[in-house]
Amino acid sequence: MLISPRNIVTYYHDEIRNEARAKKIVQAQRARKNRIPLDVQEVAIGEYILIENFTYYSALLKAQPEVRVPCLVYPGTSDEERLIHILKICIPLEKGTSWLFKNEHVMRLKQDHNLSERELARKANFNTSTINKYILDTRIPPHIREKAIEMEAKSVLEKVCSSIVIPLEVKTILYEKAIIEPGNIYRLSGKKFDYIKEFCSACNLPPTLLKNPPKLENLINELLFSNFEINDHMNSLLNSFMRINPTAYQRKQGEYQEISIH
């Protein structure tokens, strides 16, 4: 069938913002002897969802969204089957699709269809390690997720996102700190995440601070830069201990021992 790209929907597509690049992709497809049509499923009368050839579709959507192009139209299947099919095609064959594209489809299968990594890998015919590369919570902003693998920040981003003690306003700043280059003093590492979690658990950050992003970021920068003043704190603990009267210390120890751990 001839269908205009504007009338085809997708779960997610990599937007091409540069019109010149989009036109080059379209022209390259037209120059091929065996032109590749778009593969779609008809999910309702006159309603189509794309299942293959995503880079070409993105180029068409930018360069000529209203011009009808050849499409192979298949009967509609279930949402899960479509997503699995897309992964089977785009991971090994469609090299133009981004990490974020694959992440969006994998997470839909996990969140909407409750598939475990092992089940997803089996259905898509991949190793679990391949699927794991594209698992990252979609509550994390897209531009952060795109940098996660490059900056080796996937693990700490997942911890920030899943934390129930860190306010959302703080998470927004921490996401940016996690994707700073390794070695930078302002980068959020796994250990510093543990410290920030303890800090947020112990300190009730006032709404006036949370609603002031520049001031909040200054606080977080200071904590990251000073490593939460851990060394000063430990020295302060030692000094306070050295000032304790030995008899008073023994009495305090006795009080602690009398407290039931239950």
XYZ file of N, CA and C in Angstrom:
786
model
N 0.832 -1.185 0.000
C 0.000 0.000 0.000
C 0.873 1.244 0.000
N 0.305 2.350 -0.473
C 0.978 3.645 -0.384
C 0.396 4.404 0.806
N 1.272 4.726 1.767
C 0.827 5.389 2.999
C 1.788 6.542 3.287
N 1.289 7.666 3.739
C 2.165 8.776 4.106
C 2.737 8.524 5.502
N 3.990 8.862 5.725
C 4.618 8.654 7.046
C 3.826 9.292 8.185
N 3.148 10.405 7.905
C 2.373 11.095 8.937
C 1.254 10.211 9.493
N 0.828 9.238 8.706
C -0.272 8.367 9.128
C 0.219 7.058 9.753
N 1.516 6.992 10.014
C 2.096 5.806 10.660
C 2.599 6.221 12.038
N 2.277 5.437 13.059
C 2.748 5.751 14.407
C 3.852 4.773 14.812
N 4.593 5.130 15.848
C 5.649 4.266 16.387
C 5.582 4.299 17.905
N 6.201 3.317 18.542
C 6.357 3.364 19.990
C 7.356 4.470 20.352
N 8.382 4.592 19.529
C 9.425 5.594 19.739
C 10.207 5.689 18.437
N 10.654 6.880 18.095
C 11.537 6.978 16.931
C 12.633 7.996 17.220
N 13.772 7.763 16.588
C 14.903 8.680 16.719
C 14.664 9.857 15.780
N 14.307 10.989 16.342
C 14.010 12.148 15.507
C 15.268 12.631 14.787
N 15.131 12.898 13.493
C 16.203 13.506 12.709
C 15.873 14.987 12.580
N 16.689 15.826 13.182
C 16.412 17.268 13.184
C 16.988 17.980 11.966
N 18.044 17.410 11.390
C 18.698 18.032 10.246
C 18.011 17.593 8.956
N 17.363 18.536 8.288
C 16.598 18.205 7.079
C 17.503 17.732 5.944
N 18.699 18.316 5.824
C 19.631 17.903 4.771
C 20.023 16.439 4.946
N 20.282 16.045 6.191
C 20.627 14.630 6.454
C 19.451 13.728 6.123
N 18.257 14.145 6.479
C 17.064 13.345 6.197
C 16.887 13.145 4.690
N 17.090 14.202 3.927
C 16.938 14.103 2.469
C 17.977 13.166 1.866
N 19.200 13.166 2.409
C 20.240 12.261 1.922
C 19.854 10.805 2.135
N 19.276 10.518 3.304
C 18.852 9.139 3.597
C 17.752 8.719 2.641
N 16.786 9.608 2.398
C 15.680 9.296 1.488
C 16.208 9.090 0.070
N 17.094 9.960 -0.389
C 17.654 9.833 -1.734
C 18.457 8.556 -1.890
N 19.190 8.168 -0.850
C 19.977 6.938 -0.897
C 19.071 5.721 -1.029
N 17.939 5.750 -0.358
C 16.990 4.643 -0.462
C 16.400 4.573 -1.873
N 16.078 5.721 -2.441
C 15.494 5.752 -3.784
C 16.489 5.284 -4.840
N 17.785 5.499 -4.579
C 18.819 5.133 -5.559
C 19.100 3.624 -5.561
N 18.665 2.929 -4.542
C 18.927 1.491 -4.444
C 18.098 0.731 -5.467
N 18.689 -0.331 -6.021
C 17.939 -1.156 -6.974
C 16.775 -1.856 -6.282
N 17.059 -2.392 -5.104
C 16.006 -3.046 -4.322
C 15.581 -2.106 -3.201
N 14.648 -1.242 -3.512
C 14.213 -0.254 -2.533
C 13.494 -0.939 -1.378
N 13.808 -0.501 -0.172
C 13.210 -1.100 1.026
C 11.961 -0.324 1.412
N 10.802 -0.971 1.405
C 9.593 -0.276 1.845
C 9.531 -0.241 3.370
N 8.607 0.521 3.883
C 8.354 0.499 5.325
C 7.489 -0.712 5.643
N 7.781 -1.376 6.768
C 6.981 -2.505 7.223
C 6.092 -2.042 8.361
N 4.787 -2.227 8.185
C 3.831 -1.775 9.199
C 2.827 -2.876 9.497
N 2.175 -2.727 10.642
C 1.024 -3.562 10.966
C -0.218 -2.676 10.997
N -1.309 -3.206 10.485
C -2.577 -2.475 10.539
C -3.288 -2.867 11.838
N -3.319 -1.967 12.790
C -3.880 -2.267 14.106
C -5.371 -1.947 14.180
N -5.869 -1.151 13.250
C -7.287 -0.851 13.084
C -7.444 -0.373 11.645
N -8.647 -0.228 11.180
C -8.860 0.181 9.795
C -8.241 1.560 9.556
N -7.243 1.569 8.683
C -6.585 2.834 8.364
C -5.579 3.308 9.402
N -5.268 2.485 10.417
C -4.308 2.860 11.445
C -3.122 1.884 11.406
N -1.919 2.453 11.302
C -0.732 1.630 11.083
C 0.343 1.949 12.116
N 1.078 0.896 12.500
C 2.193 1.063 13.429
C 3.439 0.440 12.806
N 4.554 1.151 12.877
C 5.788 0.724 12.217
C 6.461 -0.411 12.989
N 6.962 -1.409 12.251
C 7.665 -2.517 12.898
C 9.074 -2.730 12.342
N 9.412 -2.098 11.205
C 10.768 -2.207 10.652
C 11.116 -0.941 9.871
N 12.426 -0.738 9.649
C 12.960 0.363 8.828
C 12.737 1.727 9.494
N 13.228 1.845 10.698
C 12.965 3.028 11.524
C 13.781 4.249 11.102
N 15.027 4.050 10.681
C 15.831 5.201 10.266
C 15.252 5.834 9.006
N 14.839 5.002 8.067
C 14.210 5.493 6.841
C 12.920 6.238 7.172
N 12.136 5.684 8.068
C 10.889 6.335 8.490
C 11.171 7.712 9.099
N 12.179 7.809 9.967
C 12.507 9.081 10.605
C 12.919 10.115 9.567
N 13.662 9.660 8.548
C 14.067 10.570 7.481
C 12.868 11.043 6.677
N 11.968 10.135 6.363
C 10.753 10.504 5.627
C 9.901 11.479 6.429
N 9.807 11.242 7.708
C 8.981 12.092 8.566
C 9.516 13.522 8.599
N 10.818 13.673 8.433
C 11.421 15.008 8.417
C 11.375 15.622 7.019
N 11.658 14.806 6.002
C 11.830 15.344 4.656
C 10.533 15.444 3.859
N 9.653 14.463 3.998
C 8.418 14.449 3.192
C 7.299 13.710 3.937
N 6.832 14.251 5.041
C 5.865 13.541 5.887
C 4.514 13.269 5.241
N 4.136 14.054 4.227
C 2.821 13.885 3.605
C 2.860 13.052 2.326
N 4.059 12.765 1.809
C 4.181 12.020 0.552
C 4.007 10.527 0.818
N 3.077 9.918 0.096
C 2.819 8.495 0.310
C 3.952 7.649 -0.257
N 4.356 6.643 0.522
C 5.464 5.769 0.130
C 5.013 4.313 0.213
N 5.707 3.416 -0.514
C 5.331 1.995 -0.467
C 5.524 1.405 0.937
N 4.538 0.646 1.376
C 4.595 -0.027 2.679
C 4.111 -1.457 2.542
N 4.810 -2.359 3.216
C 4.300 -3.724 3.367
C 3.400 -3.736 4.591
N 2.144 -4.118 4.409
C 1.170 -4.050 5.493
C 0.846 -5.462 5.972
N 1.084 -5.705 7.267
C 0.815 -7.002 7.864
C -0.371 -6.887 8.819
N -1.039 -7.998 9.079
C -2.125 -7.964 10.071
C -1.582 -7.604 11.444
N -2.385 -6.968 12.249
C -1.959 -6.580 13.587
C -1.780 -7.776 14.504
N -0.778 -7.723 15.350
C -0.570 -8.754 16.365
C -0.734 -8.094 17.736
N -0.313 -8.773 18.794
C -0.412 -8.175 20.123
C 0.700 -7.157 20.325
N 0.491 -6.291 21.295
C 1.487 -5.279 21.633
C 2.821 -5.929 21.983
N 2.789 -6.982 22.780
C 4.022 -7.663 23.187
C 4.745 -8.265 21.988
N 4.000 -8.907 21.109
C 4.616 -9.530 19.932
C 5.272 -8.490 19.028
N 4.617 -7.338 18.879
C 5.204 -6.270 18.063
C 6.520 -5.789 18.650
N 6.522 -5.540 19.958
C 7.735 -5.057 20.617
C 8.875 -6.060 20.506
N 8.569 -7.335 20.678
C 9.585 -8.380 20.542
C 10.120 -8.404 19.119
N 9.231 -8.310 18.143
C 9.653 -8.308 16.732
C 10.581 -7.133 16.448
N 10.236 -5.954 16.954
C 11.057 -4.760 16.732
C 12.456 -4.967 17.303
N 12.550 -5.534 18.508
C 13.863 -5.789 19.105
C 14.667 -6.791 18.275
N 14.019 -7.834 17.802
C 14.705 -8.848 17.001
C 15.321 -8.243 15.747
N 14.648 -7.226 15.195
C 15.134 -6.600 13.971
C 16.135 -5.493 14.265
N 15.791 -4.605 15.201
C 16.591 -3.380 15.351
C 17.919 -3.609 16.063
N 17.996 -4.582 16.983
C 19.260 -4.792 17.699
C 20.356 -5.329 16.766
N 20.091 -6.394 15.976
C 21.185 -6.884 15.130
C 21.291 -6.206 13.763
N 20.181 -5.683 13.235
C 20.177 -5.240 11.842
C 20.100 -3.731 11.646
N 19.263 -3.058 12.416
C 19.077 -1.627 12.194
C 20.076 -0.835 13.037
N 21.277 -0.725 12.529
C 22.376 -0.091 13.269
C 22.145 1.405 13.465
N 21.259 1.988 12.682
C 21.012 3.418 12.817
C 20.185 3.796 14.022
N 19.547 2.814 14.645
C 18.728 3.118 15.824
C 19.623 3.307 17.042
N 19.235 4.237 17.883
C 20.064 4.621 19.029
C 19.901 3.669 20.207
N 20.799 3.821 21.175
C 20.662 3.079 22.436
C 19.332 3.430 23.100
N 18.950 4.694 23.050
C 17.707 5.140 23.680
C 16.496 4.488 23.032
N 16.520 4.310 21.723
C 15.450 3.623 21.000
C 15.252 2.217 21.563
N 16.352 1.505 21.710
C 16.267 0.122 22.204
C 15.846 0.098 23.671
N 16.355 1.049 24.445
C 15.991 1.153 25.858
C 14.477 1.340 26.028
N 13.889 2.203 25.209
C 12.449 2.470 25.297
C 11.633 1.205 25.037
N 12.031 0.420 24.043
C 11.279 -0.795 23.715
C 11.469 -1.889 24.770
N 12.709 -2.041 25.251
C 12.970 -3.029 26.303
C 12.174 -2.691 27.567
N 12.176 -1.422 27.950
C 11.497 -1.019 29.179
C 9.974 -1.149 29.051
N 9.434 -0.958 27.866
C 7.997 -1.201 27.670
C 7.658 -2.669 27.940
N 8.512 -3.557 27.473
C 8.268 -4.976 27.700
C 8.393 -5.331 29.176
N 9.325 -4.695 29.862
C 9.495 -4.948 31.292
C 8.351 -4.354 32.109
N 8.018 -3.105 31.828
C 7.061 -2.386 32.663
C 5.608 -2.667 32.299
N 5.308 -2.746 30.995
C 3.919 -2.931 30.561
C 3.520 -4.399 30.494
N 4.510 -5.265 30.259
C 4.186 -6.690 30.075
C 4.855 -7.579 31.118
N 5.509 -6.963 32.098
C 6.066 -7.689 33.248
C 7.010 -8.829 32.856
N 7.797 -8.612 31.814
C 8.756 -9.633 31.407
C 10.070 -9.435 32.157
N 10.599 -10.516 32.669
C 11.913 -10.457 33.304
C 12.984 -10.389 32.223
N 14.215 -10.061 32.623
C 15.305 -10.012 31.662
C 15.481 -11.362 30.968
N 15.363 -12.436 31.733
C 15.540 -13.778 31.157
C 14.422 -14.108 30.172
N 13.179 -13.781 30.540
C 12.050 -14.046 29.634
C 12.169 -13.219 28.360
N 12.548 -11.962 28.537
C 12.683 -11.070 27.391
C 13.772 -11.564 26.445
N 14.899 -11.977 27.019
C 16.011 -12.476 26.202
C 15.602 -13.734 25.441
N 14.857 -14.618 26.118
C 14.430 -15.857 25.460
C 13.476 -15.567 24.304
N 12.518 -14.692 24.521
C 11.541 -14.376 23.482
C 12.176 -13.660 22.289
N 13.156 -12.786 22.583
C 13.801 -12.023 21.508
C 15.001 -12.760 20.916
N 15.350 -13.920 21.499
C 16.457 -14.741 21.017
C 17.812 -14.049 21.141
N 18.042 -13.443 22.328
C 19.320 -12.819 22.618
C 19.841 -13.358 23.943
N 21.129 -13.121 24.210
C 21.670 -13.392 25.538
C 21.116 -12.366 26.523
N 20.998 -12.768 27.777
C 20.518 -11.839 28.804
C 21.419 -10.613 28.900
N 22.730 -10.810 28.686
C 23.670 -9.689 28.764
C 23.362 -8.628 27.707
N 22.879 -9.057 26.546
C 22.512 -8.114 25.488
C 21.327 -7.270 25.919
N 20.333 -7.908 26.518
C 19.150 -7.185 26.982
C 19.511 -6.240 28.122
N 20.379 -6.695 29.021
C 20.757 -5.883 30.185
C 21.388 -4.551 29.793
N 22.021 -4.506 28.617
C 22.661 -3.268 28.164
C 21.642 -2.146 27.948
N 20.383 -2.535 27.714
C 19.371 -1.537 27.373
C 18.343 -1.328 28.482
N 18.634 -1.815 29.671
C 17.717 -1.647 30.795
C 18.141 -0.446 31.634
N 17.290 0.561 31.657
C 17.504 1.742 32.485
C 16.156 2.442 32.620
N 15.800 2.784 33.838
C 14.473 3.313 34.153
C 14.127 4.529 33.277
N 12.937 4.484 32.666
C 12.518 5.565 31.766
C 12.088 6.823 32.511
N 12.063 6.786 33.854
C 11.824 8.017 34.607
C 13.046 8.935 34.571
N 14.191 8.377 34.238
C 15.404 9.173 34.079
C 15.290 9.944 32.765
N 15.615 11.244 32.754
C 15.471 12.036 31.522
C 16.205 11.398 30.344
N 15.620 11.492 29.137
C 16.228 10.850 27.953
C 17.677 11.232 27.705
N 18.034 12.511 27.827
C 19.417 12.916 27.526
C 20.401 12.331 28.528
N 19.908 12.033 29.738
C 20.766 11.389 30.745
C 20.956 9.924 30.384
N 19.873 9.265 30.013
C 19.961 7.845 29.640
C 20.889 7.634 28.451
N 20.867 8.575 27.515
C 21.726 8.458 26.333
C 23.213 8.460 26.696
N 23.565 9.182 27.762
C 24.973 9.300 28.163
C 25.391 8.242 29.179
N 24.428 7.476 29.680
C 24.688 6.572 30.802
C 25.781 5.555 30.517
N 25.707 4.899 29.363
C 26.676 3.855 29.046
C 28.039 4.459 28.766
N 28.061 5.534 27.970
C 29.319 6.197 27.622
C 30.079 6.645 28.864
N 29.357 7.153 29.864
C 29.991 7.687 31.067
C 30.053 6.667 32.209
N 29.714 5.425 31.924
C 29.762 4.353 32.918
C 28.987 4.738 34.179
N 27.778 5.233 33.957
C 26.978 5.752 35.073
C 25.676 4.994 35.275
N 25.484 3.910 34.552
C 24.213 3.197 34.582
C 23.822 2.766 35.994
N 24.761 2.202 36.725
C 24.473 1.666 38.057
C 24.051 2.759 39.031
N 24.816 3.866 39.072
C 24.500 4.923 40.031
C 23.210 5.645 39.643
N 22.920 5.761 38.350
C 21.659 6.373 37.915
C 20.464 5.548 38.374
N 20.588 4.236 38.282
C 19.502 3.364 38.737
C 19.272 3.533 40.240
N 20.356 3.678 40.997
C 20.238 3.861 42.446
C 19.549 5.182 42.778
N 19.943 6.239 42.072
C 19.321 7.550 42.305
C 17.826 7.477 42.000
N 17.494 6.904 40.861
C 16.094 6.847 40.417
C 15.220 6.060 41.382
N 15.735 4.958 41.913
C 14.924 4.075 42.762
C 14.887 4.511 44.227
N 15.702 5.496 44.606
C 15.749 5.925 46.003
C 14.431 6.567 46.427
N 13.969 6.229 47.619
C 12.724 6.803 48.133
C 12.996 7.912 49.148
N 14.260 8.153 49.482
C 14.583 9.187 50.476
C 15.127 10.465 49.837
N 15.545 10.372 48.578
C 16.102 11.551 47.909
C 14.972 12.304 47.203
N 14.777 13.589 47.508
C 13.718 14.373 46.857
C 13.929 14.454 45.343
N 12.833 14.579 44.616
C 12.904 14.646 43.157
C 13.780 15.801 42.687
N 13.698 16.934 43.388
C 14.503 18.096 42.996
C 16.002 17.801 43.100
N 16.364 17.013 44.106
C 17.767 16.622 44.272
C 18.152 15.598 43.204
N 17.250 14.657 42.911
C 17.519 13.656 41.874
C 17.828 14.321 40.538
N 17.064 15.362 40.207
C 17.264 16.053 38.933
C 18.697 16.548 38.791
N 19.255 17.053 39.879
C 20.643 17.534 39.862
C 21.621 16.364 39.869
N 21.322 15.334 40.636
C 22.226 14.182 40.731
C 22.360 13.447 39.396
N 21.280 13.401 38.616
C 21.363 12.767 37.297
C 22.467 13.429 36.464
N 22.508 14.755 36.504
C 23.514 15.486 35.736
C 24.921 15.226 36.290
N 25.031 15.116 37.612
C 26.337 14.884 38.229
C 26.862 13.480 37.916
N 25.949 12.542 37.705
C 26.361 11.154 37.458
C 27.020 10.974 36.093
N 26.686 11.843 35.132
C 27.232 11.657 33.782
C 28.407 12.594 33.493
N 28.933 13.243 34.536
C 30.179 14.003 34.371
C 31.333 13.008 34.157
N 32.360 13.454 33.461
C 33.490 12.569 33.147
C 34.082 11.945 34.412
N 34.431 10.651 34.361
C 35.082 10.005 35.509
C 36.334 10.767 35.919
N 36.519 10.897 37.224
C 37.673 11.615 37.744
C 37.378 13.045 38.126
N 36.279 13.596 37.627
C 35.901 14.963 37.979
C 35.431 14.998 39.431
N 35.846 16.017 40.184
C 35.511 16.074 41.611
C 34.014 16.241 41.851
N 33.293 16.694 40.844
C 31.848 16.901 41.004
C 31.029 15.721 40.486
N 31.691 14.660 40.071
C 30.974 13.484 39.564
C 30.367 12.700 40.731
N 29.154 12.225 40.552
C 28.491 11.398 41.565
C 28.915 9.948 41.378
N 29.702 9.440 42.302
C 30.129 8.040 42.273
C 29.194 7.202 43.133
N 29.415 5.891 43.122
C 28.586 5.012 43.944
C 28.725 5.313 45.420
N 29.955 5.565 45.872
C 30.184 5.859 47.289
C 29.536 7.189 47.675
N 29.687 8.193 46.805
C 29.098 9.497 47.111
C 27.571 9.438 47.071
N 27.027 8.528 46.263
C 25.574 8.329 46.305
C 25.147 7.845 47.686
N 25.914 6.908 48.251
C 25.582 6.418 49.600
C 25.593 7.563 50.607
N 26.566 8.459 50.455
C 26.634 9.604 51.363
C 25.434 10.543 51.174
N 25.057 10.802 49.923
C 23.939 11.720 49.675
C 22.637 11.111 50.175
N 22.535 9.797 50.101
C 21.331 9.131 50.612
C 21.251 9.279 52.126
N 22.395 9.112 52.804
C 22.428 9.302 54.252
C 22.134 10.754 54.615
N 22.674 11.667 53.825
C 22.458 13.095 54.068
C 20.968 13.432 53.974
N 20.307 12.932 52.924
C 18.878 13.213 52.741
C 18.023 12.504 53.786
N 18.486 11.369 54.277
C 17.753 10.666 55.341
C 17.836 11.432 56.654
N 19.007 12.016 56.920
C 19.227 12.694 58.197
C 18.735 14.136 58.200
N 18.717 14.765 57.009
C 18.378 16.194 56.927
C 17.060 16.385 56.180
N 16.155 17.079 56.803
C 14.886 17.408 56.151
C 15.077 18.707 55.365
N 15.344 18.591 54.080
C 15.622 19.772 53.269
C 14.368 20.634 53.157
N 14.453 21.904 53.496
C 13.271 22.771 53.490
C 12.770 23.053 52.077
N 11.457 23.256 51.918
C 10.885 23.553 50.596
C 11.511 24.773 49.932
N 11.899 25.767 50.732
C 12.511 26.969 50.152
C 13.808 26.645 49.431
N 14.550 25.658 49.947
C 15.797 25.239 49.304
C 15.496 24.388 48.072
N 14.548 23.469 48.198
C 14.213 22.580 47.080
C 13.665 23.355 45.887
N 13.025 24.498 46.164
C 12.443 25.303 45.079
C 13.429 26.327 44.524
N 14.670 26.261 44.988
C 15.703 27.179 44.513
C 16.827 26.363 43.873
N 16.675 25.956 42.593
C 17.653 25.061 41.953
C 19.102 25.528 42.015
N 19.407 26.813 41.766
C 20.822 27.229 41.836
C 21.425 27.040 43.233
N 20.660 27.409 44.261
C 21.165 27.266 45.627
C 21.290 25.790 45.999
N 20.328 24.985 45.557
C 20.369 23.550 45.831
C 21.571 22.912 45.153
N 21.845 23.310 43.927
C 23.001 22.751 43.218
C 24.301 23.183 43.884
N 24.348 24.415 44.380
C 25.541 24.868 45.097
C 25.812 23.993 46.322
N 24.741 23.642 47.032
C 24.889 22.761 48.194
C 25.439 21.406 47.766
N 24.861 20.832 46.720
C 25.299 19.514 46.256
C 26.736 19.577 45.751
N 27.080 20.649 45.050
C 28.468 20.813 44.589
C 29.436 20.853 45.762
N 29.061 21.576 46.815
C 29.921 21.682 47.987
C 30.096 20.323 48.657
N 29.019 19.559 48.748
C 29.091 18.226 49.353
C 29.989 17.308 48.531
N 29.808 17.333 47.212
C 30.612 16.478 46.343
C 32.082 16.896 46.359
N 32.318 18.204 46.332
C 33.692 18.727 46.313
C 34.441 18.375 47.603
N 33.749 18.530 48.729
C 34.398 18.299 50.029
C 34.308 16.847 50.474
N 33.747 16.001 49.601
C 33.520 14.599 49.960
C 32.731 14.497 51.255
N 31.747 15.391 51.366
C 30.825 15.433 52.501
C 31.545 15.686 53.830
N 32.756 16.242 53.741
C 33.558 16.577 54.924
C 33.731 15.364 55.841
N 33.839 14.195 55.210
C 33.960 12.950 55.978
C 35.216 12.961 56.859
N 36.349 13.402 56.301
C 37.599 13.405 57.083
C 37.485 14.312 58.306
N 36.922 15.522 58.095
C 36.753 16.444 59.221
C 35.819 15.853 60.269
N 34.781 15.188 59.771
C 33.810 14.598 60.702
C 34.459 13.498 61.536
N 35.257 12.643 60.886
C 35.909 11.548 61.604
C 36.909 12.083 62.637
N 37.650 13.127 62.254
C 38.590 13.737 63.205
C 37.849 14.363 64.378
N 36.700 14.967 64.092
C 35.890 15.553 65.151
C 35.402 14.479 66.115
N 35.012 13.323 65.577
C 34.576 12.213 66.431
C 35.719 11.750 67.325
N 36.914 11.618 66.724
C 38.068 11.174 67.502
C 38.385 12.179 68.609
N 38.382 13.463 68.250
C 38.695 14.491 69.247
C 37.671 14.510 70.377
N 36.397 14.338 70.011
C 35.361 14.329 71.056
C 35.529 13.123 71.966
N 35.966 12.003 71.387
C 36.195 10.802 72.189
C 37.354 11.029 73.161
N 38.414 11.662 72.653
C 39.595 11.880 73.490
C 39.304 12.805 74.662
N 38.248 13.617 74.528
C 37.902 14.540 75.609
C 36.971 13.918 76.632
N 36.493 12.705 76.355
C 35.559 12.054 77.268
C 36.299 11.516 78.497
N 35.734 11.745 79.674
C 36.274 11.181 80.916
C 36.126 9.662 80.865
N 37.228 8.895 81.132
C 37.154 7.428 81.048
C 36.005 6.848 81.865
N 35.757 7.371 83.062
C 34.662 6.851 83.895
C 33.321 7.109 83.220
N 33.175 8.316 82.673
C 31.927 8.646 81.984
C 31.745 7.757 80.764
N 32.862 7.444 80.082
C 32.792 6.583 78.904
C 32.323 5.184 79.290
N 32.880 4.637 80.385
C 32.481 3.298 80.831
C 31.010 3.279 81.227
N 30.562 4.366 81.879
C 29.161 4.438 82.279
C 28.257 4.478 81.049
N 28.676 5.234 80.041
C 27.890 5.323 78.802
C 27.849 3.973 78.096
N 28.979 3.246 78.088
C 29.017 1.929 77.471
C 28.051 0.983 78.162
N 27.999 1.073 79.502
C 27.069 0.240 80.254
C 25.626 0.530 79.875
N 25.314 1.803 79.664
C 23.948 2.172 79.248
C 23.613 1.581 77.885
N 24.573 1.602 76.963
C 24.329 1.041 75.638
C 24.071 -0.460 75.722
N 24.835 -1.142 76.589
C 24.703 -2.594 76.686
C 23.362 -2.984 77.277
N 22.783 -2.124 78.105
C 21.494 -2.433 78.726
C 20.325 -2.269 77.763
N 20.572 -1.573 76.645
C 19.490 -1.347 75.663
C 19.336 -2.595 74.820
N 18.122 -3.159 74.783
C 17.865 -4.359 74.002
C 17.889 -4.026 72.525
N 18.535 -4.880 71.738
C 18.579 -4.660 70.305
C 17.239 -4.992 69.652
N 16.334 -5.582 70.412
C 15.007 -5.905 69.894
C 14.002 -4.808 70.218
